[in-house]
mmCIF file of C-alpha atoms in Angstrom:
data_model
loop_
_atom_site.group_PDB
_atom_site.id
_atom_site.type_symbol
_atom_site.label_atom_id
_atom_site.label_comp_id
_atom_site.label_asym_id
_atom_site.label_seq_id
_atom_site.Cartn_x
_atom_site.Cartn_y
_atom_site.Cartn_z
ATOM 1 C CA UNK A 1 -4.550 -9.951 23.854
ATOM 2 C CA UNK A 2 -2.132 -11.515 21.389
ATOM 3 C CA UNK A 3 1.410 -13.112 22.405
ATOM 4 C CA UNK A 4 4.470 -14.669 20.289
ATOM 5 C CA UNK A 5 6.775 -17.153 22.051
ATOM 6 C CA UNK A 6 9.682 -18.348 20.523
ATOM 7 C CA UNK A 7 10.764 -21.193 21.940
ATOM 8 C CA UNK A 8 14.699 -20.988 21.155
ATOM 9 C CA UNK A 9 16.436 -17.867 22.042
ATOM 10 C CA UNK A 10 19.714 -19.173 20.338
ATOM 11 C CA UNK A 11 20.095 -21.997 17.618
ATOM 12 C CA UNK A 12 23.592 -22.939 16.660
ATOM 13 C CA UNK A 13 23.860 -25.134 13.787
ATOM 14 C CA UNK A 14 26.320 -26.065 11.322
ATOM 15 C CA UNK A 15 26.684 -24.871 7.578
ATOM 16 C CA UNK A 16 24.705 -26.424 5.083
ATOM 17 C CA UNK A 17 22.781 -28.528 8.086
ATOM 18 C CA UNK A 18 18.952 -28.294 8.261
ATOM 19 C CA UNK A 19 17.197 -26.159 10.469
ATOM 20 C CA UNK A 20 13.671 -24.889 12.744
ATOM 21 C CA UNK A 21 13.367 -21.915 14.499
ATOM 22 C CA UNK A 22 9.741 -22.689 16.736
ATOM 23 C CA UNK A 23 6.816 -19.815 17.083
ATOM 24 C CA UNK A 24 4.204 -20.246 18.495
ATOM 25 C CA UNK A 25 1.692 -18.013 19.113
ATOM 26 C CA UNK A 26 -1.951 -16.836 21.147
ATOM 27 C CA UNK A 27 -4.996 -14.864 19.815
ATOM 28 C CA UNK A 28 -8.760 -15.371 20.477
ATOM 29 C CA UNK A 29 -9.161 -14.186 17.061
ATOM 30 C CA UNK A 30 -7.757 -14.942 13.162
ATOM 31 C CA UNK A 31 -4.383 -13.598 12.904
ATOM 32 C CA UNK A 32 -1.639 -13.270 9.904
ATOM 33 C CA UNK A 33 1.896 -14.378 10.350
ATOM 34 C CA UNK A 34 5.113 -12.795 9.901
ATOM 35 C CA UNK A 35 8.613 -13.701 9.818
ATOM 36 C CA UNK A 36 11.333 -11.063 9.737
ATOM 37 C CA UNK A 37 15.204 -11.307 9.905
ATOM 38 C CA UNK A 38 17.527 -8.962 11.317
ATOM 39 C CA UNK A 39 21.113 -9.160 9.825
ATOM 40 C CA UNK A 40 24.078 -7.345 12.388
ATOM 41 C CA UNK A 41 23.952 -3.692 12.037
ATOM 42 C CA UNK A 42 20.794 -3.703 9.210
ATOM 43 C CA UNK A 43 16.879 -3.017 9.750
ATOM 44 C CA UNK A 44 14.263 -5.743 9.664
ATOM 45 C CA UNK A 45 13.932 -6.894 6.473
ATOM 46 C CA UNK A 46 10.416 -9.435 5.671
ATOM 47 C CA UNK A 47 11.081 -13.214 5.129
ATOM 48 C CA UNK A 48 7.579 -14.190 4.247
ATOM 49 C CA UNK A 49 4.166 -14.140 5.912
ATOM 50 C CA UNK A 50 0.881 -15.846 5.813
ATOM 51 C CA UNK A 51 -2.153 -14.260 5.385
ATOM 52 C CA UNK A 52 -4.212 -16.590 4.011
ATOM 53 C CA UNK A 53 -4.556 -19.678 1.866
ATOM 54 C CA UNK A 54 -2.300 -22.724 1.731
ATOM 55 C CA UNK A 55 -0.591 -23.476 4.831
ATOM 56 C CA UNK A 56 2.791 -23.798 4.023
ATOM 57 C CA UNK A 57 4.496 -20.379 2.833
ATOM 58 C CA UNK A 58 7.246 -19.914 0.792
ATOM 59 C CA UNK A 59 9.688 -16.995 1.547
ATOM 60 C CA UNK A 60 13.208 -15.063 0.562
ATOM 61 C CA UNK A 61 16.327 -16.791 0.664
ATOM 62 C CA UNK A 62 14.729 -20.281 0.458
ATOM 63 C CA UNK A 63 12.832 -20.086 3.695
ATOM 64 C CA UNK A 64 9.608 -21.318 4.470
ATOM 65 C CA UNK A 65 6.570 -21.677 7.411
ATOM 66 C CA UNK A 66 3.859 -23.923 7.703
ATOM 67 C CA UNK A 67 0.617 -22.425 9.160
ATOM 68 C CA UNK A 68 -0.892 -24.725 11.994
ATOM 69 C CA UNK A 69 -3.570 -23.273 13.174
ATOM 70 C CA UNK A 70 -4.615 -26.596 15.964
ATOM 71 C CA UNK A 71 -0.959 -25.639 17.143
ATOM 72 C CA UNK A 72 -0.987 -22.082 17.213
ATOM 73 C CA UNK A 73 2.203 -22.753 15.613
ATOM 74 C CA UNK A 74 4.156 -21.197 12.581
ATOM 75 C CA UNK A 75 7.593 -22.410 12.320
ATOM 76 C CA UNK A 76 10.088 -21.424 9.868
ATOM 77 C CA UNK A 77 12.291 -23.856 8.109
ATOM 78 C CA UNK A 78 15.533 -23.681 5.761
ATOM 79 C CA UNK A 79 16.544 -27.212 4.411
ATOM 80 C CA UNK A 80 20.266 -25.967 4.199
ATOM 81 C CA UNK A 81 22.051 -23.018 5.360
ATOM 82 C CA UNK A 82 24.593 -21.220 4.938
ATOM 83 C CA UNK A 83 26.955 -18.389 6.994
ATOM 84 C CA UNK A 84 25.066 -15.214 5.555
ATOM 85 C CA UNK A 85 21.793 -16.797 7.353
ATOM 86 C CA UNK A 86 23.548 -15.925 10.952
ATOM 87 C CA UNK A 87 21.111 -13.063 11.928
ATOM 88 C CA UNK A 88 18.392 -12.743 14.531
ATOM 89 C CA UNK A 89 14.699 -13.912 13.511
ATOM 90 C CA UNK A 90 11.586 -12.252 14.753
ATOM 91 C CA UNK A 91 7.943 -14.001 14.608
ATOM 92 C CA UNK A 92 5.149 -11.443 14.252
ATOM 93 C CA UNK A 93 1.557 -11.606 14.269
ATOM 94 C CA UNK A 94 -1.504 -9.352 13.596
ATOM 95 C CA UNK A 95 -4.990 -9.108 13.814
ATOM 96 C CA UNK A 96 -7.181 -10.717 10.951
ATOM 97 C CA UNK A 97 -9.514 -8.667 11.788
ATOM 98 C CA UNK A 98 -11.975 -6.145 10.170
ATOM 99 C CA UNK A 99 -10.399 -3.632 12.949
ATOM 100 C CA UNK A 100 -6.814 -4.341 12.167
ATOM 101 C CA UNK A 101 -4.522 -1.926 12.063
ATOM 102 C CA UNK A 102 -1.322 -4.611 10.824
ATOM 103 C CA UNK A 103 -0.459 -3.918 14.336
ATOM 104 C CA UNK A 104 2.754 -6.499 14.192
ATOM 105 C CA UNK A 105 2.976 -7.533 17.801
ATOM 106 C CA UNK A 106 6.561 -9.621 17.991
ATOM 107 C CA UNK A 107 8.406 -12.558 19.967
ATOM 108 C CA UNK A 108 11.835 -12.040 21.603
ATOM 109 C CA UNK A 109 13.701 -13.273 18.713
ATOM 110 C CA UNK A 110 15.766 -16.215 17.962
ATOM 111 C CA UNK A 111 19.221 -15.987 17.336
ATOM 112 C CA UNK A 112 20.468 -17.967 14.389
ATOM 113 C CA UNK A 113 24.361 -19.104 14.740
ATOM 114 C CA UNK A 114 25.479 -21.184 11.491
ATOM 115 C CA UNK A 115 28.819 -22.315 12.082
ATOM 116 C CA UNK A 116 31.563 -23.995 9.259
ATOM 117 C CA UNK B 1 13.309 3.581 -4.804
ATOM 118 C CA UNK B 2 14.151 5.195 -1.216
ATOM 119 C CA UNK B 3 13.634 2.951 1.705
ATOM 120 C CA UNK B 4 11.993 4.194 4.949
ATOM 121 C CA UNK B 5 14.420 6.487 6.801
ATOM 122 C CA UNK B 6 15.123 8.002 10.197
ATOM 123 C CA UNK B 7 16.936 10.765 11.753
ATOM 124 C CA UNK B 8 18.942 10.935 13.808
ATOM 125 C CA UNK B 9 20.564 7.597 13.375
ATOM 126 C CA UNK B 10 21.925 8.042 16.905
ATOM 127 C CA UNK B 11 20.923 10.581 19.791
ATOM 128 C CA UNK B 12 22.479 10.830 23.202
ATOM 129 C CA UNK B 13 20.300 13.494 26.005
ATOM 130 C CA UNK B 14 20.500 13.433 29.420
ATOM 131 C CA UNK B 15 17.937 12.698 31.791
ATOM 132 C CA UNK B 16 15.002 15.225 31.902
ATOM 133 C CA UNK B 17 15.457 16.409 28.127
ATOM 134 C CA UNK B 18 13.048 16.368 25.171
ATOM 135 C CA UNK B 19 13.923 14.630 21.896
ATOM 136 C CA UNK B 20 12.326 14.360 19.161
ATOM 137 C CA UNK B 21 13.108 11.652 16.398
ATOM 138 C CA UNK B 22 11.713 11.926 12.464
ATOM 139 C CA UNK B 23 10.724 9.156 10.276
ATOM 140 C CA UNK B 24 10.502 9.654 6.594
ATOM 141 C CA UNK B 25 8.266 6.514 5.078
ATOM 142 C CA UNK B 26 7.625 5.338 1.609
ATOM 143 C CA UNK B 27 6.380 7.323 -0.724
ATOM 144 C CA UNK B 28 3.021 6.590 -1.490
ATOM 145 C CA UNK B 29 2.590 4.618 1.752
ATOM 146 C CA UNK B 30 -0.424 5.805 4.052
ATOM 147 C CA UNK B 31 0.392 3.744 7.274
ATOM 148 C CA UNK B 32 2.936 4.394 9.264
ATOM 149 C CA UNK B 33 3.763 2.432 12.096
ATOM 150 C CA UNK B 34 6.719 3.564 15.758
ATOM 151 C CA UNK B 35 8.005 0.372 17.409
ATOM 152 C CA UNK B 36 10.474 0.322 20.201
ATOM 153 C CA UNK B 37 13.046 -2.091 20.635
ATOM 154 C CA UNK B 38 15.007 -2.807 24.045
ATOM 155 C CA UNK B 39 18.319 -4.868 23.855
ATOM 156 C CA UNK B 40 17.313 -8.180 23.516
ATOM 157 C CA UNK B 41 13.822 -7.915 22.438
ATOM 158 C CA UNK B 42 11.660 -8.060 20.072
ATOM 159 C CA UNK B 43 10.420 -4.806 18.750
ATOM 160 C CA UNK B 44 7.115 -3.588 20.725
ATOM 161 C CA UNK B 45 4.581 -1.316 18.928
ATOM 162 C CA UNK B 46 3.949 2.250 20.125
ATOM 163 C CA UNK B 47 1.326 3.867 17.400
ATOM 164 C CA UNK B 48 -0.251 3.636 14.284
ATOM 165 C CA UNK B 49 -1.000 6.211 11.848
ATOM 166 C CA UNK B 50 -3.290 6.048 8.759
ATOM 167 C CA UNK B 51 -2.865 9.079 6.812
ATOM 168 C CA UNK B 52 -2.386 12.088 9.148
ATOM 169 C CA UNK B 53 -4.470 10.342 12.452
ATOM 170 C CA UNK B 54 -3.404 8.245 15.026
ATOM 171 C CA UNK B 55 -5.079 5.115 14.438
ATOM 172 C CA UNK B 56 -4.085 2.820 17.640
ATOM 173 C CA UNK B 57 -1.747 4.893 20.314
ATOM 174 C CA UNK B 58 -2.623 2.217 22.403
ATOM 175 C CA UNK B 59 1.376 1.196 22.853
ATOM 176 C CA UNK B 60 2.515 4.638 23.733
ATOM 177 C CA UNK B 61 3.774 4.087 27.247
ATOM 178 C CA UNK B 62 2.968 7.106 29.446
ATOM 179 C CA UNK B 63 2.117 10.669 28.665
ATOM 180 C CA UNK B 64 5.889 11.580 27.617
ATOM 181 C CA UNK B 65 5.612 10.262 24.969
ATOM 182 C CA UNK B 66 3.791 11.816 21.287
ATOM 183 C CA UNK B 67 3.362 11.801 17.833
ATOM 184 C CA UNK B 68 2.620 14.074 14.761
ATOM 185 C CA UNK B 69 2.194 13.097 11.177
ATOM 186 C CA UNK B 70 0.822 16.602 10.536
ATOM 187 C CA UNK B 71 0.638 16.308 6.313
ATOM 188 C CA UNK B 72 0.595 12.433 6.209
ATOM 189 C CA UNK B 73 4.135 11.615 5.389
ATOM 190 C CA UNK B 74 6.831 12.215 7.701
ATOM 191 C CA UNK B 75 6.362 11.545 11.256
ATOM 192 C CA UNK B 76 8.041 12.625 14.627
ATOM 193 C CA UNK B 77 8.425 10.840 17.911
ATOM 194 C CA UNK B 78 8.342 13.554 20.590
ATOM 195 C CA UNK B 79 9.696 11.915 24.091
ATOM 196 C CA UNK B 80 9.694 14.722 26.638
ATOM 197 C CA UNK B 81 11.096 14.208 30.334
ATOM 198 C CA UNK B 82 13.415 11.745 29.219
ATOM 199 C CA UNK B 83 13.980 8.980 31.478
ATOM 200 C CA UNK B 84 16.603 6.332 31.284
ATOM 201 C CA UNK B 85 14.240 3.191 30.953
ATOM 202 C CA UNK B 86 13.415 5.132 27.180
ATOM 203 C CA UNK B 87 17.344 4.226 26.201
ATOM 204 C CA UNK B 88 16.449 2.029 23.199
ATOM 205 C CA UNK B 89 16.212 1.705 19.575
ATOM 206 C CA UNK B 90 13.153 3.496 18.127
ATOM 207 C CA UNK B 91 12.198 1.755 14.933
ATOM 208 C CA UNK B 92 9.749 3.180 12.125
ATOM 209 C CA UNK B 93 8.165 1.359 9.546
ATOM 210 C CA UNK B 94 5.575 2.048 6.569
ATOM 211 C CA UNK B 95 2.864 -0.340 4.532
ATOM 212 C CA UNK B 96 1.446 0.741 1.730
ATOM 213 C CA UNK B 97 -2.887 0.417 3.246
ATOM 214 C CA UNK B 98 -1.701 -0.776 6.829
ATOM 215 C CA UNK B 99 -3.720 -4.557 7.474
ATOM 216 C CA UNK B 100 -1.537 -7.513 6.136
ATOM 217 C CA UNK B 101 0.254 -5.033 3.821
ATOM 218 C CA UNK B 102 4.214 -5.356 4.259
ATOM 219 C CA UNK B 103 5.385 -2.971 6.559
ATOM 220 C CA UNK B 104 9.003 -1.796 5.731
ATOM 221 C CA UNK B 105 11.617 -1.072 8.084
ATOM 222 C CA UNK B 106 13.628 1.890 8.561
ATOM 223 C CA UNK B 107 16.838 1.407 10.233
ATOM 224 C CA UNK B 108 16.074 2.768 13.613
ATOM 225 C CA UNK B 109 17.310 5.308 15.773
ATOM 226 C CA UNK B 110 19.248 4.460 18.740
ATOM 227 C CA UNK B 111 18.479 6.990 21.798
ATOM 228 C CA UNK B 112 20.278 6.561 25.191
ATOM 229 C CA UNK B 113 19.576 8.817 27.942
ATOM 230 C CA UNK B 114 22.058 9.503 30.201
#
């Protein structure tokens, strides 16, 4: 069976500031990667995902995840952020398999708080 | 073009009722994908449809709960027996071939059982 922990349930941080929100993740077999973000009152919308390839993905809204796979770990990044980025963000993953369904199977979230 | 979209956008029952909730994907898109999500959680899946069959029901909780995707576009969440544990946000989504294809949200529909 497959799991998602994220490891921060909130992360305050201040405008234009750098930040991580930690995944990681367990599977006994290859699985793709998925960030979402959840603004207030709006569906999931996809920030990137890794499927295959080079490690480190690029995303929307100048996000990006690096793939490591000895770490079972797939953290998202934002060098600088701004207020619109408060929202919650959801790690996903799903089955590489030849069987997979892109059953997304998610983490609790991580609420991001950017402050001015 | 149209997003995914669901209806209601809010339902209230009472304990013991039957509800059903409809999800209208993408055009075009063949998988089609329930998820529930309880305050403070992440969504969790509930079933997977390629075309008109149910893939994976393998998240569906009990027997209560069912789903129909009878002509392979719109879909419908039948909950009967409503309990209050099912108060949550029922969230569709749709990919265009269902593996690492994008799945698009719709923007959920809230049930609470009273």
């Amino acid at each position: 069976a497959q799991s998602v922990t994220q490891l921060d349930s909130q992360v305050p941080v201040f405008e234009e500031a750098p930040v991580e929100l930690r995944c990681n993740y367990s599977s006994s077999v290859s699985v793709y990667l998925f960030w979402y973000v959840q603004y207030p009152n709006q569906g999931l919308q996809l920030l990137l995902k890794y499927l295959s390839g080079s490690t480190l993905v690029k995303g929307i809204n100048g996000f990006e995840a690096e793939f490591n796979k000895s770490q079972t770990s797939f953290h998202l990044r934002k060098p600088s952020v701004h207020i619109s980025d408060t929202a919650e963000y959801f790690c996903a993953v799903s089955d590489e398999g030849s069987s997979n369904t892109g059953k997304l199977i998610f983490g609790q979230g991580t609420t991001l708080q950017v402050k001015p | 073009g149209a997003g995914v979209s669901q209806t209601p956008s809010n339902k209230v029952t009472e304990k013991g009722k039957y509800v059903e909730l409809r999800c209208d994907p993408i055009s075009g898109h063949t998988a089609l994908y329930w998820y529930r999500q309880s305050l403070g959680q992440g969504p969790e899946f509930l079933i997977y449809f390629q075309g008109t069959g149910a893939a994976d029901d393998s998240g569906l909780p009990n027997d209560r709960f069912f789903a129909v995707r009878p002509e392979g576009s719109v879909s419908t969440l039948k909950i009967q027996r409503t309990e209050r544990g099912d108060s949550a946000v029922y969230l569709c989504a749709s990919s265009l071939l269902g593996g690492g294809d994008t799945q698009y949200f719709g923007p959920g529909t809230r049930l609470t059982v009273l």
